[in-house]
Short mmCIF file of C-alpha atoms in Angstrom, two decimals:
data_model
loop_
_atom_site.label_atom_id
_atom_site.label_comp_id
_atom_site.label_asym_id
_atom_site.label_seq_id
_atom_site.Cartn_x
_atom_site.Cartn_y
_atom_site.Cartn_z
CA UNK A 1 14.07 135.85 43.63
CA UNK A 2 13.43 138.11 40.64
CA UNK A 3 11.53 136.80 37.66
CA UNK A 4 13.61 136.52 34.49
CA UNK A 5 10.69 136.81 32.10
CA UNK A 6 9.35 140.24 31.17
CA UNK A 7 5.90 138.74 30.90
CA UNK A 8 4.05 138.54 27.63
CA UNK A 9 6.34 138.10 24.63
CA UNK A 10 6.61 141.19 22.48
CA UNK A 11 5.23 140.37 19.06
CA UNK A 12 7.91 140.46 16.44
CA UNK A 13 7.09 141.39 12.89
CA UNK A 14 8.55 139.37 10.09
CA UNK A 15 11.67 141.55 9.77
CA UNK A 16 10.13 143.91 7.21
CA UNK A 17 9.34 147.31 8.78
CA UNK A 18 11.98 150.04 8.67
CA UNK A 19 12.63 151.98 11.89
CA UNK A 20 15.24 154.75 11.75
CA UNK A 21 15.13 155.23 15.54
CA UNK A 22 17.32 152.27 16.46
CA UNK A 23 19.52 153.14 19.43
CA UNK A 24 22.81 151.86 18.01
CA UNK A 25 24.86 152.98 21.00
CA UNK A 26 22.35 151.67 23.55
CA UNK A 27 22.14 148.26 21.88
CA UNK A 28 25.90 148.09 21.53
CA UNK A 29 26.40 149.02 25.18
CA UNK A 30 23.82 146.52 26.46
CA UNK A 31 25.13 143.64 24.37
CA UNK A 32 28.69 144.45 25.42
CA UNK A 33 27.62 144.47 29.08
CA UNK A 34 25.89 141.09 28.73
CA UNK A 35 28.79 139.52 26.83
CA UNK A 36 31.19 140.73 29.53
CA UNK A 37 29.25 138.89 32.25
CA UNK A 38 31.04 135.94 33.83
CA UNK A 39 29.03 133.00 35.06
CA UNK A 40 31.00 132.69 38.28
CA UNK A 41 30.76 136.34 39.30
CA UNK A 42 27.42 137.56 37.91
CA UNK A 43 24.41 137.33 40.20
CA UNK A 44 21.07 136.02 39.07
CA UNK A 45 19.61 139.42 39.89
CA UNK A 46 22.06 141.12 37.52
CA UNK A 47 21.14 138.67 34.77
CA UNK A 48 17.42 139.14 35.38
CA UNK A 49 17.84 142.93 35.32
CA UNK A 50 19.53 142.82 31.90
CA UNK A 51 16.95 140.58 30.29
CA UNK A 52 13.99 142.93 29.54
CA UNK A 53 16.01 145.64 27.81
CA UNK A 54 18.04 143.13 25.83
CA UNK A 55 14.84 141.44 24.60
CA UNK A 56 13.40 144.84 23.59
CA UNK A 57 16.58 145.68 21.69
CA UNK A 58 16.50 142.38 19.82
CA UNK A 59 12.81 142.82 19.07
CA UNK A 60 13.39 146.30 17.63
CA UNK A 61 16.11 144.93 15.34
CA UNK A 62 13.88 142.09 14.20
CA UNK A 63 11.26 144.62 13.14
CA UNK A 64 13.63 146.09 10.54
CA UNK A 65 14.06 145.21 6.91
CA UNK A 66 17.68 144.07 7.01
CA UNK A 67 17.69 142.41 3.62
CA UNK A 68 16.61 138.96 4.69
CA UNK A 69 14.74 138.44 1.41
CA UNK A 70 18.07 138.55 -0.40
CA UNK A 71 20.44 137.19 2.22
CA UNK A 72 20.21 133.72 3.70
CA UNK A 73 22.48 134.62 6.64
CA UNK A 74 20.26 137.55 7.66
CA UNK A 75 17.20 135.33 7.29
CA UNK A 76 18.85 132.75 9.58
CA UNK A 77 19.66 135.40 12.20
CA UNK A 78 16.08 136.69 12.13
CA UNK A 79 14.80 133.14 12.65
CA UNK A 80 17.19 132.66 15.58
CA UNK A 81 16.08 135.97 17.11
CA UNK A 82 12.38 135.18 16.74
CA UNK A 83 12.96 131.77 18.29
CA UNK A 84 14.66 133.38 21.30
CA UNK A 85 11.81 135.84 21.80
CA UNK A 86 8.64 134.06 20.74
CA UNK A 87 8.94 130.32 21.17
CA UNK A 88 8.91 129.82 24.91
CA UNK A 89 12.67 129.66 25.35
CA UNK A 90 12.83 132.76 27.55
CA UNK A 91 13.94 131.99 31.11
CA UNK A 92 11.52 132.01 34.03
CA UNK A 93 12.23 132.22 37.73
CA UNK A 94 12.44 128.40 37.68
CA UNK A 95 15.28 128.45 35.15
CA UNK A 96 18.68 127.73 36.69
CA UNK A 97 21.14 130.64 36.62
CA UNK A 98 23.24 128.86 34.00
CA UNK A 99 20.20 128.68 31.69
CA UNK A 100 19.59 132.41 32.09
CA UNK A 101 23.25 133.11 31.44
CA UNK A 102 23.23 131.08 28.20
CA UNK A 103 19.96 132.70 27.05
CA UNK A 104 21.38 136.19 27.67
CA UNK A 105 24.55 135.41 25.74
CA UNK A 106 22.64 133.90 22.82
CA UNK A 107 20.27 136.87 22.70
CA UNK A 108 23.13 139.39 22.91
CA UNK A 109 25.07 137.63 20.14
CA UNK A 110 22.11 137.63 17.74
CA UNK A 111 21.27 141.25 18.60
CA UNK A 112 24.87 142.31 18.07
CA UNK A 113 25.07 140.60 14.68
CA UNK A 114 21.82 142.20 13.54
CA UNK A 115 23.06 145.56 14.83
CA UNK A 116 26.22 145.25 12.74
CA UNK A 117 24.10 144.51 9.66
CA UNK A 118 21.86 147.48 10.41
CA UNK A 119 24.80 149.82 11.02
CA UNK A 120 26.49 148.77 7.78
CA UNK A 121 23.30 149.28 5.76
CA UNK A 122 22.59 152.66 7.32
CA UNK A 123 26.18 153.87 7.14
CA UNK A 124 26.45 154.44 10.87
CA UNK A 125 29.22 153.21 13.08
CA UNK A 126 28.42 150.63 15.69
CA UNK A 127 30.52 151.32 18.79
#
């Protein structure tokens, strides 16, 4: 059975660095793929395979200054994202498939919301 965790948690800054190299299309595609997964038809291996890249995408968004100092909703999303990545909630190979599925969906939803904020601020379209 494949391991769901990508190993050591990537360290997430406090949402303050600006990175103009965000892959808007890649993040949009990955989150769309994860959100299209169905619990009854998606294999554990497919879920495990999606996890590392999705976590990296969320981490890259959390390293941006998205206006959290001024916006309580952005601050809340950053807290949710950091909790998903840093606080031991990431699935392991012992986690039931349903737990991995829920974690993936939660991570994709937070990443997608942060991507929309980023795209709006940068004036780029999020597919």
